[in-house]
CSV table of C-alpha atoms and ligand atoms in Angstrom, one decimal:
chain,number,residue,atom,x,y,z
B,1,MET,CA,11.7,10.3,-13.6
B,2,ARG,CA,9.5,13.3,-14.3
B,3,PHE,CA,6.1,13.3,-12.7
B,4,PRO,CA,3.1,15.4,-13.7
B,5,ALA,CA,2.4,18.6,-11.8
B,6,GLU,CA,-0.9,19.2,-10.1
B,7,PRO,CA,-3.7,19.2,-12.7
B,8,PHE,CA,-5.8,21.5,-10.6
B,9,ARG,CA,-5.5,24.9,-9.0
B,10,ILE,CA,-6.5,25.7,-5.5
B,11,LYS,CA,-9.7,27.7,-4.7
B,12,VAL,CA,-10.1,27.2,-1.0
B,13,VAL,CA,-7.2,26.9,1.5
B,14,GLU,CA,-7.1,25.5,5.0
B,15,MET,CA,-4.4,27.2,7.0
B,16,LEU,CA,-2.2,25.0,9.1
B,17,ARG,CA,-1.3,26.1,12.6
B,18,ARG,CA,2.3,26.8,13.5
B,19,VAL,CA,3.4,24.3,16.1
B,20,THR,CA,6.8,24.3,17.7
B,21,ARG,CA,8.9,21.3,18.5
B,22,GLU,CA,8.3,21.9,22.2
B,23,GLU,CA,4.6,21.8,21.7
B,24,ARG,CA,4.9,18.6,19.7
B,25,GLU,CA,7.2,17.1,22.3
B,26,GLN,CA,4.5,17.8,24.9
B,27,ALA,CA,1.6,16.5,22.7
B,28,ILE,CA,3.3,13.2,21.9
B,29,ARG,CA,4.3,12.7,25.5
B,30,GLU,CA,0.8,13.4,26.7
B,31,ALA,CA,-0.5,11.0,24.0
B,32,GLY,CA,1.7,8.2,25.6
B,33,LEU,CA,3.8,8.1,22.4
B,34,ASN,CA,0.6,7.0,20.5
B,35,ILE,CA,0.0,9.0,17.3
B,36,PHE,CA,-3.7,8.2,17.4
B,37,ALA,CA,-4.0,10.3,20.6
B,38,VAL,CA,-2.3,13.4,19.2
B,39,PRO,CA,-4.7,16.3,18.3
B,40,ALA,CA,-4.8,16.7,14.5
B,41,ASP,CA,-4.3,20.5,14.7
B,42,THR,CA,-0.8,19.9,16.0
B,43,ILE,CA,0.1,18.1,12.8
B,44,TYR,CA,1.7,19.7,9.7
B,45,VAL,CA,1.4,16.9,7.1
B,46,ASP,CA,-1.0,14.2,8.1
B,47,LEU,CA,-0.4,10.9,6.4
B,48,LEU,CA,-2.3,8.7,8.8
B,49,THR,CA,-4.7,7.5,6.1
B,50,ASP,CA,-6.0,8.2,2.6
B,51,SER,CA,-9.5,7.3,3.8
B,52,GLY,CA,-12.0,10.1,4.1
B,53,THR,CA,-9.3,12.7,3.9
B,54,ALA,CA,-9.7,13.8,0.2
B,55,ALA,CA,-10.3,17.4,-0.8
B,56,MET,CA,-13.6,17.7,-2.7
B,57,SER,CA,-13.8,19.6,-5.9
B,58,ASP,CA,-15.8,22.8,-6.7
B,59,ASN,CA,-18.1,20.5,-8.7
B,60,GLN,CA,-18.7,18.3,-5.7
B,61,TRP,CA,-19.3,21.2,-3.4
B,62,ALA,CA,-21.8,22.6,-5.9
B,63,GLY,CA,-23.5,19.2,-5.8
B,64,ILE,CA,-23.7,19.5,-2.1
B,65,MET,CA,-26.0,22.6,-2.5
B,66,LEU,CA,-28.2,20.5,-4.7
B,67,GLY,CA,-28.9,18.0,-1.9
B,68,ASP,CA,-32.4,16.7,-1.8
B,69,GLU,CA,-33.1,15.7,1.8
B,70,SER,CA,-36.4,13.9,1.1
B,71,TYR,CA,-36.6,10.8,3.4
B,72,ALA,CA,-37.5,8.6,0.4
B,73,GLY,CA,-36.7,8.9,-3.3
B,74,SER,CA,-34.1,11.7,-3.2
B,75,ARG,CA,-33.0,12.7,-6.6
B,76,ASN,CA,-29.4,12.4,-5.5
B,77,PHE,CA,-30.0,8.7,-4.8
B,78,PHE,CA,-31.1,8.2,-8.4
B,79,HIS,CA,-28.0,10.1,-9.7
B,80,PHE,CA,-25.8,8.0,-7.4
B,81,GLN,CA,-27.5,4.8,-8.5
B,82,SER,CA,-27.1,5.6,-12.2
B,83,VAL,CA,-23.4,6.5,-11.8
B,84,VAL,CA,-22.7,3.3,-9.9
B,85,ARG,CA,-24.6,1.2,-12.5
B,86,GLU,CA,-22.7,2.9,-15.3
B,87,ILE,CA,-19.2,2.4,-13.9
B,88,PHE,CA,-19.6,-0.9,-12.0
B,89,GLY,CA,-22.3,-2.5,-14.1
B,90,TYR,CA,-24.3,-4.1,-11.2
B,91,GLU,CA,-28.0,-3.8,-11.1
B,92,HIS,CA,-28.7,-3.2,-7.4
B,93,VAL,CA,-27.1,-0.4,-5.5
B,94,ILE,CA,-27.3,-0.1,-1.7
B,95,PRO,CA,-25.8,3.0,-0.1
B,96,THR,CA,-24.1,2.8,3.3
B,97,HIS,CA,-22.3,5.4,5.3
B,98,GLN,CA,-18.9,3.7,4.9
B,99,GLY,CA,-17.2,0.5,3.7
B,100,ARG,CA,-17.3,-1.6,6.8
B,101,VAL,CA,-21.1,-1.4,6.9
B,102,ALA,CA,-21.3,-2.6,3.3
B,103,GLU,CA,-19.1,-5.5,4.4
B,104,ASN,CA,-21.3,-6.1,7.5
B,105,LEU,CA,-24.5,-6.1,5.4
B,106,LEU,CA,-23.0,-8.6,2.9
B,107,PHE,CA,-21.5,-11.0,5.4
B,108,SER,CA,-24.3,-10.9,8.0
B,109,THR,CA,-26.6,-12.0,5.2
B,110,ILE,CA,-24.9,-14.5,3.0
B,111,LEU,CA,-22.1,-16.0,5.2
B,112,LYS,CA,-22.6,-18.9,7.6
B,113,ARG,CA,-20.6,-20.1,10.6
B,114,GLY,CA,-17.7,-22.4,9.5
B,115,GLN,CA,-17.6,-21.1,5.9
B,116,VAL,CA,-14.5,-19.4,4.4
B,117,VAL,CA,-14.1,-16.3,2.3
B,118,PRO,CA,-10.9,-16.2,0.2
B,119,SER,CA,-9.3,-12.9,-1.0
B,120,ASN,CA,-5.9,-11.7,-2.1
B,121,ILE,CA,-5.5,-10.1,1.3
B,122,HIS,CA,-8.6,-9.1,3.3
B,123,PHE,CA,-8.5,-5.6,4.8
B,124,ASP,CA,-8.8,-5.6,8.6
B,125,THR,CA,-12.5,-4.5,8.6
B,126,THR,CA,-13.4,-7.2,6.0
B,127,ARG,CA,-11.6,-9.9,8.0
B,128,ALA,CA,-13.2,-8.7,11.2
B,129,ASN,CA,-16.7,-8.8,9.6
B,130,ILE,CA,-16.1,-12.3,8.3
B,131,GLU,CA,-14.7,-13.6,11.6
B,132,HIS,CA,-17.7,-11.9,13.4
B,133,GLN,CA,-19.9,-14.4,11.6
B,134,GLY,CA,-17.8,-17.3,12.9
B,135,ALA,CA,-16.3,-17.8,9.5
B,136,GLU,CA,-12.8,-17.8,8.2
B,137,ALA,CA,-11.0,-15.2,6.1
B,138,ALA,CA,-8.3,-16.7,3.9
B,139,ASP,CA,-5.5,-14.6,2.3
B,140,LEU,CA,-4.4,-16.1,-1.0
B,141,VAL,CA,-2.1,-13.4,-2.5
B,142,ILE,CA,0.7,-14.6,-4.8
B,143,ASP,CA,4.0,-15.3,-2.9
B,144,GLU,CA,5.6,-12.1,-4.4
B,145,GLY,CA,2.9,-10.1,-2.7
B,146,LEU,CA,4.3,-11.0,0.7
B,147,ASP,CA,7.9,-10.1,-0.1
B,148,PRO,CA,8.5,-6.3,0.3
B,149,TYR,CA,11.4,-6.3,-2.2
B,150,ALA,CA,10.0,-8.6,-4.9
B,151,LEU,CA,9.6,-6.7,-8.1
B,152,HIS,CA,6.3,-7.6,-9.8
B,153,SER,CA,3.9,-5.3,-11.7
B,154,PHE,CA,0.8,-6.8,-10.1
B,155,LYS,CA,1.8,-7.8,-6.6
B,156,GLY,CA,-1.8,-7.7,-5.5
B,157,ASN,CA,-2.8,-10.7,-7.6
B,158,LEU,CA,-4.7,-13.6,-6.0
B,159,ASP,CA,-3.0,-16.9,-6.7
B,160,PRO,CA,-5.5,-19.0,-8.8
B,161,ALA,CA,-3.7,-22.2,-7.8
B,162,LYS,CA,-4.1,-21.5,-4.1
B,163,LEU,CA,-7.8,-20.7,-4.8
B,164,GLU,CA,-8.3,-23.9,-6.7
B,165,ARG,CA,-6.8,-25.9,-3.8
B,166,LEU,CA,-8.9,-24.1,-1.2
B,167,LEU,CA,-12.1,-24.7,-3.2
B,168,THR,CA,-11.3,-28.3,-3.8
B,169,ASP,CA,-10.3,-28.9,-0.1
B,170,ARG,CA,-13.2,-27.1,1.5
B,171,GLY,CA,-15.9,-27.6,-1.1
B,172,ALA,CA,-17.7,-24.8,-3.0
B,173,ALA,CA,-20.7,-25.1,-0.7
B,174,ASN,CA,-18.5,-23.7,2.1
B,175,VAL,CA,-17.4,-20.7,0.1
B,176,PRO,CA,-20.2,-18.2,-0.5
B,177,LEU,CA,-18.1,-15.9,-2.5
B,178,VAL,CA,-14.5,-15.0,-3.5
B,179,MET,CA,-13.3,-11.5,-3.0
B,180,ILE,CA,-10.6,-9.5,-4.7
B,181,THR,CA,-9.4,-6.3,-3.0
B,182,VAL,CA,-8.3,-3.6,-5.5
B,183,THR,CA,-5.8,-2.3,-4.9
B,184,ASN,CA,-4.5,-4.7,-2.3
B,185,ASN,CA,-4.2,-2.3,0.7
B,186,SER,CA,-2.8,-4.7,3.3
B,187,GLY,CA,-0.2,-5.8,0.7
B,188,GLY,CA,1.0,-2.2,0.2
B,189,GLY,CA,-1.6,-0.9,-2.2
B,190,GLN,CA,-0.5,-3.2,-4.9
B,191,PRO,CA,-2.6,-3.6,-8.1
B,192,VAL,CA,-4.3,-6.7,-9.5
B,193,SER,CA,-4.0,-7.4,-13.2
B,194,MET,CA,-7.0,-8.0,-15.5
B,195,ALA,CA,-5.4,-11.3,-16.5
B,196,ASN,CA,-5.5,-12.3,-12.9
B,197,VAL,CA,-9.1,-11.3,-12.5
B,198,ARG,CA,-10.0,-13.4,-15.5
B,199,ALA,CA,-8.0,-16.4,-14.2
B,200,VAL,CA,-9.7,-16.1,-10.8
B,201,ARG,CA,-13.1,-15.8,-12.5
B,202,GLN,CA,-12.5,-19.0,-14.4
B,203,VAL,CA,-11.8,-20.9,-11.1
B,204,CYS,CA,-14.9,-19.4,-9.6
B,205,GLU,CA,-17.0,-20.4,-12.5
B,206,ARG,CA,-15.7,-23.9,-12.5
B,207,HIS,CA,-16.8,-24.2,-8.9
B,208,GLY,CA,-20.0,-22.2,-9.2
B,209,VAL,CA,-18.8,-19.5,-6.7
B,210,PRO,CA,-19.6,-15.8,-7.1
B,211,LEU,CA,-16.8,-13.2,-7.4
B,212,PHE,CA,-17.0,-9.9,-5.5
B,213,PHE,CA,-14.6,-7.0,-5.4
B,214,ASP,CA,-13.6,-4.7,-2.5
B,215,ALA,CA,-13.5,-1.7,-4.8
B,216,CYS,CA,-12.1,1.0,-2.4
B,217,ARG,CA,-9.2,2.0,-4.8
B,218,PHE,CA,-10.6,0.7,-8.1
B,219,ALA,CA,-9.6,3.7,-10.2
B,220,GLU,CA,-6.0,3.5,-9.0
B,221,ASN,CA,-5.9,-0.2,-9.8
B,222,CYS,CA,-7.4,0.4,-13.3
B,223,TYR,CA,-4.8,3.1,-13.9
B,224,PHE,CA,-2.0,0.6,-13.2
B,225,VAL,CA,-3.6,-1.8,-15.6
B,226,GLN,CA,-3.6,0.8,-18.3
B,227,GLN,CA,0.0,1.7,-17.6
B,228,ARG,CA,1.4,-1.8,-17.0
B,229,GLU,CA,-0.6,-4.5,-18.6
B,230,SER,CA,-0.2,-5.3,-22.3
B,231,GLY,CA,-3.4,-4.7,-24.3
B,232,TYR,CA,-4.7,-1.9,-22.2
B,233,ALA,CA,-2.5,1.1,-23.1
B,234,ASN,CA,-5.2,2.4,-25.6
B,235,LYS,CA,-8.2,1.8,-23.4
B,236,SER,CA,-9.6,4.5,-21.1
B,237,VAL,CA,-9.5,3.9,-17.3
B,238,THR,CA,-13.3,4.0,-17.4
B,239,GLU,CA,-13.4,1.2,-20.0
B,240,ILE,CA,-10.9,-0.8,-18.0
B,241,ALA,CA,-13.1,-0.4,-14.8
B,242,ARG,CA,-16.2,-1.6,-16.7
B,243,GLU,CA,-14.3,-4.6,-17.9
B,244,LEU,CA,-12.9,-5.4,-14.5
B,245,PHE,CA,-16.2,-5.3,-12.8
B,246,SER,CA,-17.9,-7.3,-15.6
B,247,HIS,CA,-15.9,-10.3,-14.4
B,248,GLY,CA,-17.6,-10.1,-11.0
B,249,ASP,CA,-21.0,-10.4,-9.5
B,250,GLY,CA,-20.9,-7.5,-7.1
B,251,CYS,CA,-18.7,-5.3,-4.9
B,252,THR,CA,-18.4,-3.5,-1.6
B,253,MET,CA,-16.9,0.0,-1.6
B,254,SER,CA,-15.7,2.5,0.9
B,255,ALA,CA,-16.2,5.7,-1.1
B,256,LYS,CA,-13.9,7.4,1.4
B,257,LYS,CA,-11.0,6.4,-1.0
B,258,ASP,CA,-11.7,6.5,-4.7
B,259,GLY,CA,-15.1,8.1,-4.2
B,260,LEU,CA,-13.2,11.3,-3.3
B,261,VAL,CA,-15.6,12.0,-0.4
B,262,ASN,CA,-15.2,12.3,3.4
B,263,MET,CA,-17.9,9.8,4.1
B,264,GLY,CA,-19.8,7.2,2.1
B,265,GLY,CA,-19.9,3.7,0.7
B,266,PHE,CA,-22.1,1.1,-1.0
B,267,VAL,CA,-22.8,-2.5,-2.0
B,268,ALA,CA,-23.6,-3.1,-5.6
B,269,LEU,CA,-24.6,-6.6,-6.9
B,270,ASN,CA,-26.7,-8.5,-9.4
B,271,ASN,CA,-28.3,-11.1,-7.1
B,272,ALA,CA,-31.9,-10.0,-6.4
B,273,GLU,CA,-32.5,-12.4,-3.6
B,274,TRP,CA,-29.3,-11.3,-1.7
B,275,THR,CA,-30.3,-7.7,-2.4
B,276,GLN,CA,-33.6,-8.2,-0.7
B,277,GLN,CA,-31.9,-9.6,2.4
B,278,LEU,CA,-29.3,-6.9,2.5
B,279,THR,CA,-31.9,-4.2,2.1
B,280,ASN,CA,-33.9,-5.6,5.1
B,281,LEU,CA,-30.8,-5.4,7.3
B,282,LEU,CA,-30.0,-2.0,5.8
B,283,ILE,CA,-33.3,-0.6,7.0
B,284,LEU,CA,-32.7,-2.0,10.4
B,285,ILE,CA,-29.2,-0.6,10.9
B,286,GLU,CA,-28.5,2.2,8.4
B,287,GLY,CA,-31.6,3.7,7.0
B,288,PHE,CA,-34.1,3.7,4.2
B,289,PRO,CA,-32.7,2.2,0.9
B,290,THR,CA,-32.5,5.6,-0.9
B,291,TYR,CA,-30.2,7.1,1.7
B,292,GLY,CA,-28.5,4.3,3.6
B,293,GLY,CA,-27.0,6.4,6.5
B,294,LEU,CA,-26.1,9.3,4.3
B,295,ALA,CA,-27.6,12.7,3.6
B,296,GLY,CA,-28.9,13.3,0.1
B,297,ARG,CA,-26.1,15.8,-0.5
B,298,ASP,CA,-23.5,13.2,0.5
B,299,LEU,CA,-24.9,10.8,-2.2
B,300,GLU,CA,-24.5,13.6,-4.7
B,301,ALA,CA,-20.9,14.2,-3.7
B,302,VAL,CA,-20.2,10.4,-4.1
B,303,ALA,CA,-21.9,10.4,-7.6
B,304,ARG,CA,-19.7,13.3,-8.7
B,305,GLY,CA,-16.5,11.9,-7.0
B,306,LEU,CA,-16.8,8.6,-8.8
B,307,ARG,CA,-16.8,10.3,-12.2
B,308,GLU,CA,-13.9,12.6,-11.2
B,309,VAL,CA,-11.7,9.9,-9.9
B,310,LEU,CA,-11.6,8.4,-13.4
B,311,ASN,CA,-10.1,11.5,-14.9
B,312,GLU,CA,-6.8,10.4,-16.3
B,313,ASP,CA,-4.9,13.7,-15.7
B,314,TYR,CA,-6.0,13.3,-12.0
B,315,LEU,CA,-4.9,9.7,-11.9
B,316,ALA,CA,-1.5,10.4,-13.6
B,317,PHE,CA,-0.8,13.1,-11.0
B,318,ARG,CA,-2.1,11.0,-8.1
B,319,ILE,CA,-0.1,7.8,-8.9
B,320,GLY,CA,2.9,10.0,-9.8
B,321,GLN,CA,2.8,11.9,-6.6
B,322,VAL,CA,3.0,8.7,-4.5
B,323,ALA,CA,5.6,7.3,-6.9
B,324,GLN,CA,7.7,10.5,-6.6
B,325,LEU,CA,7.8,10.3,-2.8
B,326,GLY,CA,8.9,6.7,-3.1
B,327,GLU,CA,11.6,7.6,-5.6
B,328,LEU,CA,13.0,10.4,-3.5
B,329,LEU,CA,13.3,8.1,-0.5
B,330,GLU,CA,14.7,5.1,-2.5
B,331,HIS,CA,17.4,7.3,-4.1
B,332,ALA,CA,18.5,8.4,-0.7
B,333,GLY,CA,18.8,4.8,0.5
B,334,VAL,CA,15.8,4.8,2.7
B,335,PRO,CA,14.5,1.2,2.8
B,336,ILE,CA,10.9,1.1,1.3
B,337,VAL,CA,8.5,-1.5,0.0
B,338,VAL,CA,8.8,-1.8,-3.8
B,339,PRO,CA,7.3,-1.2,-6.2
B,340,VAL,CA,5.5,1.7,-4.6
B,341,GLY,CA,1.7,1.1,-4.5
B,342,GLY,CA,-1.2,3.4,-5.4
B,343,HIS,CA,-2.0,5.3,-2.2
B,344,ALA,CA,1.0,5.0,0.1
B,345,VAL,CA,4.7,4.6,0.6
B,346,TYR,CA,5.8,2.0,3.2
B,347,ILE,CA,9.1,2.3,5.1
B,348,ASP,CA,10.7,-0.9,6.2
B,349,ALA,CA,11.4,0.1,9.9
B,350,ARG,CA,13.4,-3.0,10.8
B,351,ARG,CA,16.0,-2.1,8.1
B,352,PHE,CA,15.7,1.6,8.9
B,353,LEU,CA,16.4,1.1,12.6
B,354,GLU,CA,18.6,-2.0,12.7
B,355,HIS,CA,19.6,-1.3,16.3
B,356,VAL,CA,16.1,-1.4,17.6
B,357,PRO,CA,14.8,-5.0,18.1
B,358,GLN,CA,11.2,-5.8,17.1
B,359,SER,CA,10.3,-6.2,20.8
B,360,GLN,CA,11.0,-2.4,21.1
B,361,PHE,CA,8.7,-1.4,18.3
B,362,PRO,CA,11.0,0.1,15.6
B,363,GLY,CA,8.1,1.2,13.5
B,364,GLN,CA,6.4,3.1,16.3
B,365,ALA,CA,9.8,4.6,17.3
B,366,LEU,CA,10.0,6.0,13.7
B,367,VAL,CA,6.4,7.3,13.8
B,368,VAL,CA,7.1,9.1,17.0
B,369,ALA,CA,10.3,10.7,15.7
B,370,LEU,CA,8.7,11.8,12.4
B,371,TYR,CA,6.0,13.6,14.4
B,372,ARG,CA,8.2,15.1,17.1
B,373,GLU,CA,10.9,16.3,14.8
B,374,PHE,CA,8.9,17.3,11.7
B,375,GLY,CA,5.2,17.4,12.5
B,376,ILE,CA,4.5,14.5,10.1
B,377,ARG,CA,1.9,11.8,11.1
B,378,ALA,CA,2.5,8.3,9.7
B,379,VAL,CA,1.1,5.1,11.1
B,380,GLU,CA,2.8,1.9,12.3
B,381,VAL,CA,1.8,-1.4,10.6
B,382,GLY,CA,4.0,-3.8,12.5
B,383,SER,CA,4.7,-5.2,15.9
B,384,LEU,CA,2.5,-2.7,17.8
B,385,MET,CA,-0.5,-3.3,15.5
B,386,PHE,CA,-0.1,-7.1,15.1
B,387,GLY,CA,2.2,-8.3,17.8
B,388,HIS,CA,0.6,-10.5,20.6
B,389,LYS,CA,1.4,-13.1,23.1
B,390,ASP,CA,0.9,-16.8,22.3
B,391,ALA,CA,-0.7,-19.4,24.6
B,392,GLY,CA,2.6,-19.8,26.5
B,393,GLY,CA,2.8,-16.0,27.1
B,394,ARG,CA,5.7,-15.6,24.6
B,395,ASP,CA,5.7,-12.5,22.3
B,396,VAL,CA,4.8,-13.2,18.7
B,397,PHE,CA,5.9,-10.5,16.1
B,398,PRO,CA,4.8,-10.1,12.5
B,399,GLN,CA,7.4,-10.6,9.8
B,400,LEU,CA,7.5,-7.0,8.9
B,401,ASP,CA,7.5,-3.7,10.8
B,402,LEU,CA,6.3,-1.1,8.4
B,403,VAL,CA,5.5,2.6,8.6
B,404,ARG,CA,2.8,3.7,6.2
B,405,LEU,CA,2.8,7.2,4.7
B,406,ALA,CA,-0.7,7.3,3.1
B,407,ILE,CA,-1.3,10.2,0.8
B,408,PRO,CA,-4.7,11.9,1.0
B,409,ARG,CA,-6.1,12.7,-2.5
B,410,ARG,CA,-5.8,16.3,-3.9
B,411,VAL,CA,-4.8,17.6,-0.4
B,412,TYR,CA,-1.0,18.1,-0.3
B,413,THR,CA,1.2,19.6,-3.0
B,414,THR,CA,4.4,18.2,-4.4
B,415,GLU,CA,6.3,20.6,-2.2
B,416,HIS,CA,4.7,19.0,0.9
B,417,MET,CA,5.9,15.7,-0.4
B,418,ARG,CA,9.4,17.0,-0.8
B,419,PHE,CA,9.3,18.2,2.8
B,420,VAL,CA,8.2,14.7,3.9
B,421,ALA,CA,11.0,13.1,1.8
B,422,ASP,CA,13.6,15.5,3.2
B,423,SER,CA,12.4,14.8,6.7
B,424,VAL,CA,12.5,11.1,6.4
B,425,ILE,CA,15.9,11.2,4.8
B,426,GLN,CA,17.2,13.5,7.6
B,427,LEU,CA,15.9,11.1,10.2
B,428,HIS,CA,17.5,8.2,8.3
B,429,ARG,CA,20.9,10.0,8.6
B,430,GLU,CA,20.4,10.4,12.3
B,431,ARG,CA,18.8,7.0,12.9
B,432,GLU,CA,21.4,5.9,15.5
B,433,LYS,CA,19.9,8.6,17.9
B,434,LEU,CA,16.5,6.9,17.9
B,435,ARG,CA,15.6,4.7,20.8
B,436,GLY,CA,13.3,1.7,21.1
B,437,LEU,CA,10.0,1.9,23.0
B,438,ARG,CA,8.2,-0.2,25.7
B,439,LEU,CA,4.5,-0.5,26.4
B,440,THR,CA,3.1,0.9,29.6
B,441,TYR,CA,-0.5,0.1,28.8
B,442,GLU,CA,-2.1,-2.2,26.3
B,443,ALA,CA,-5.8,-3.1,25.7
B,444,PRO,CA,-6.6,-6.8,25.2
B,445,VAL,CA,-7.7,-6.3,21.5
B,446,LEU,CA,-6.7,-3.7,18.8
B,447,ARG,CA,-4.1,-2.4,21.2
B,448,HIS,CA,-2.5,0.0,18.8
B,449,PHE,CA,-5.4,2.4,19.0
B,450,THR,CA,-5.1,3.0,22.7
B,451,ALA,CA,-1.7,1.7,23.7
B,452,ARG,CA,0.7,3.9,25.8
B,453,LEU,CA,4.4,3.7,25.5
B,454,GLU,CA,7.7,5.2,26.8
B,455,GLU,CA,11.1,5.6,25.4
B,456,ILE,CA,13.9,3.2,26.6
B,457,GLY,CA,16.9,5.1,27.7
B,458,PRO,CA,17.5,8.9,27.9
B,459,ALA,CA,15.4,11.2,25.8
B,460,PRO,CA,17.0,11.9,22.4
B,461,ALA,CA,18.3,15.3,21.4
B,462,ALA,CA,16.5,17.1,18.6
B,463,VAL,CA,17.5,15.9,15.1
B,464,PRO,CA,18.8,18.8,13.0
B,465,ASP,CA,16.1,20.1,10.7
B,466,ALA,CA,15.8,19.1,7.1
B,467,GLY,CA,17.5,22.2,5.9
B,468,ARG,CA,14.6,23.6,3.9
B,469,PRO,CA,11.9,26.0,4.8
B,470,GLY,CA,9.4,23.6,6.3
B,471,HIS,CA,6.7,24.3,8.8
B,472,GLU,CA,8.6,23.8,12.0
B,473,LEU,CA,11.6,25.9,10.8
B,474,ARG,CA,9.4,29.0,10.5
B,475,SER,CA,7.8,28.3,13.8
B,476,ARG,CA,11.2,28.3,15.5
B,477,ALA,CA,12.2,31.7,14.0
G,501,P71,C1,-7.0,2.8,5.6
G,501,P71,C2,-8.5,2.5,5.8
G,501,P71,C3,-9.2,3.1,6.9
G,501,P71,C4,-9.0,2.4,8.2
G,501,P71,C5,-10.0,1.6,8.6
G,501,P71,C6,-9.9,0.9,9.8
G,501,P71,C7,-8.7,1.0,10.6
G,501,P71,C8,-7.7,1.8,10.2
G,501,P71,C9,-7.9,2.5,9.0
G,501,P71,C10,-10.3,1.1,5.0
G,501,P71,C11,-10.7,0.1,4.1
G,501,P71,C12,-9.9,-0.5,3.1
G,501,P71,C13,-10.3,-1.5,2.3
G,501,P71,C14,-9.4,-2.1,1.3
G,501,P71,C15,-12.4,-1.6,3.5
G,501,P71,C16,-12.0,-0.5,4.3
G,501,P71,C17,-13.0,0.0,5.3
G,501,P71,N1,-9.0,1.6,5.0
G,501,P71,N2,-11.5,-2.1,2.5
G,501,P71,O1,-6.4,2.1,4.8
G,501,P71,O2,-8.6,0.0,2.9
G,501,P71,O3,-13.6,1.1,4.9
G,501,P71,O4,-13.2,2.8,6.7
G,501,P71,O5,-15.0,3.1,5.0
G,501,P71,O6,-15.2,1.4,6.8
G,501,P71,O7,-6.5,3.7,6.3
G,501,P71,P1,-14.3,2.2,5.9
C-alpha cells in the first residue's frame, strides 16, 4: 500500500548524539538490562511511548508566547475551555496536569468501595485509580479484542452483552459509570466503532448509568471510524468526534496523546454536582480551577493541539506511518498483532523467540537486543510487566508477551520507520542468537520499572547491521 508522506516540513531540529554499540552495551549493562534505566540521550529512535513525546507545531509554540500567567482567569483557560466544549460538547471543563489526575479526581469523588467500573479495557492508571478506591475495574472488550490475530475493524469494542450481564448481576446502583477507552490502548490501540458506542449507550440508558470516555486517542479513533465504518466516509473527523462524545456524559483525557502536547489533561462533564465535588478536590491537589496544575501557556498549547490533531492530512499521515511500519514487518514475516492499531505496532515476542520460554522473558530479551544492536527503545508488555507469583509461590505469566513500538506524533520521519523495520527484520533473521533473561532484583509491585536482569548463557555476538545507513553504522565508521 502507498502511505501519505509527511504533511509538514521541519523548522526546528533536535540533533541525536552518535552512540557506538560499545557505549550501548555498557549503558544497558549498567541499567541491569532494564530499558527504563537507560539514559535517553543514548537512544537513537525512542519508541517507549507516544505519551508526552509529540513535537509541537509553530502555531503551538507561538501560543506559548501568548501565555497569560494570571493566577485566576487566564485568557488561555477560556480559550482551552471553549475548544474543549466545542469538540467534546461537555459543559464543565476541569484542567489537570495529566490524565491520571483527571482519573483520580473523578474516581475519588464519585466511586465508592465495593462498586465496579466497566470499560472495554481499562488502562493501567485508570485501573489503579479505581482499585485505589477499593472498587473493581472490569474489562469487557469483545472476545476478538483479546486475540492478537483476529481480524476485526473495531477490535476495541466493548461487548454490550457482557455489559448487560454485569449491570444485571451487580445492579446499576453499584456501577457509578461505564467507561470506553478510545482507542483501546491496552488492547493494542484498537478503535471502537460508533455503532458500538450507540449500543453501549442504550444499555447504559436502560440501567440509568452514565457513560464516560477515556479520550486519550480520540482523534485517531474517529479517523478509523471515518475510514472503516459505513455511513461515515463523508463526515469530517471533527463531526465524528462531536457525535461520539454526544453519546456520553463526560470524559477524562491525557492531552499528552491526541492533545499534541508534552504535558496536560482534563476532565469534561455535564453533571454540575459532580463538577463541584471534583473542583473542590482539584483545588486541594492540583490548583485553582482556571489552571489545574498547568501554566497558562500550557493550556494554550493544549487548546491549539486539540484543533490540530483533527486535521485530516495529519491523521492520514499519522495512522499511515504506524500502518506502514506494521506492513513492512508483516511482509517480512515478523509476528505482529493485527490489524495494526493507531499509535503503536506490537511484536508477538513468544512467536518471535520460540526458543525462549516465558519464564525467561522473551519480550524483554527482544527489547534489550533492539537497543543494544540498533539504539531503538521499545517496551515490554508481557511477563516482566504482568508476571507474578501466586499464593503457592508458583510463577503466573500473562497469555501474551508483547513488545510495543509506540510512535511519537510528528517526531520521526518515514526513513526512521524504515530503519526500525529493517532493524527488527534483521534481528528476526538472527533470532536464534538471542538468549533468555533472569531476574536479579524485583520490587514487590510494578517490578518492570526497577527490575534488574541478566542474560542466561554466554553474551551473544553482535548481530550484523541492517545494511542501510542507520545511526550506529555511521558511528562505527
Ligand atoms: C502509554 C501511556 C503512558 C504511561 C502511563 C503509565 C505507565 C506507562 C506509560 C497513558 C494513558 C493511556 C490511557 C488510555 C490514561 C493514561 C494516563 N498511557 N489512559 O500508553 O494510554 O495518562 O500518563 O497522562 O497520566 O505509554 P497520563
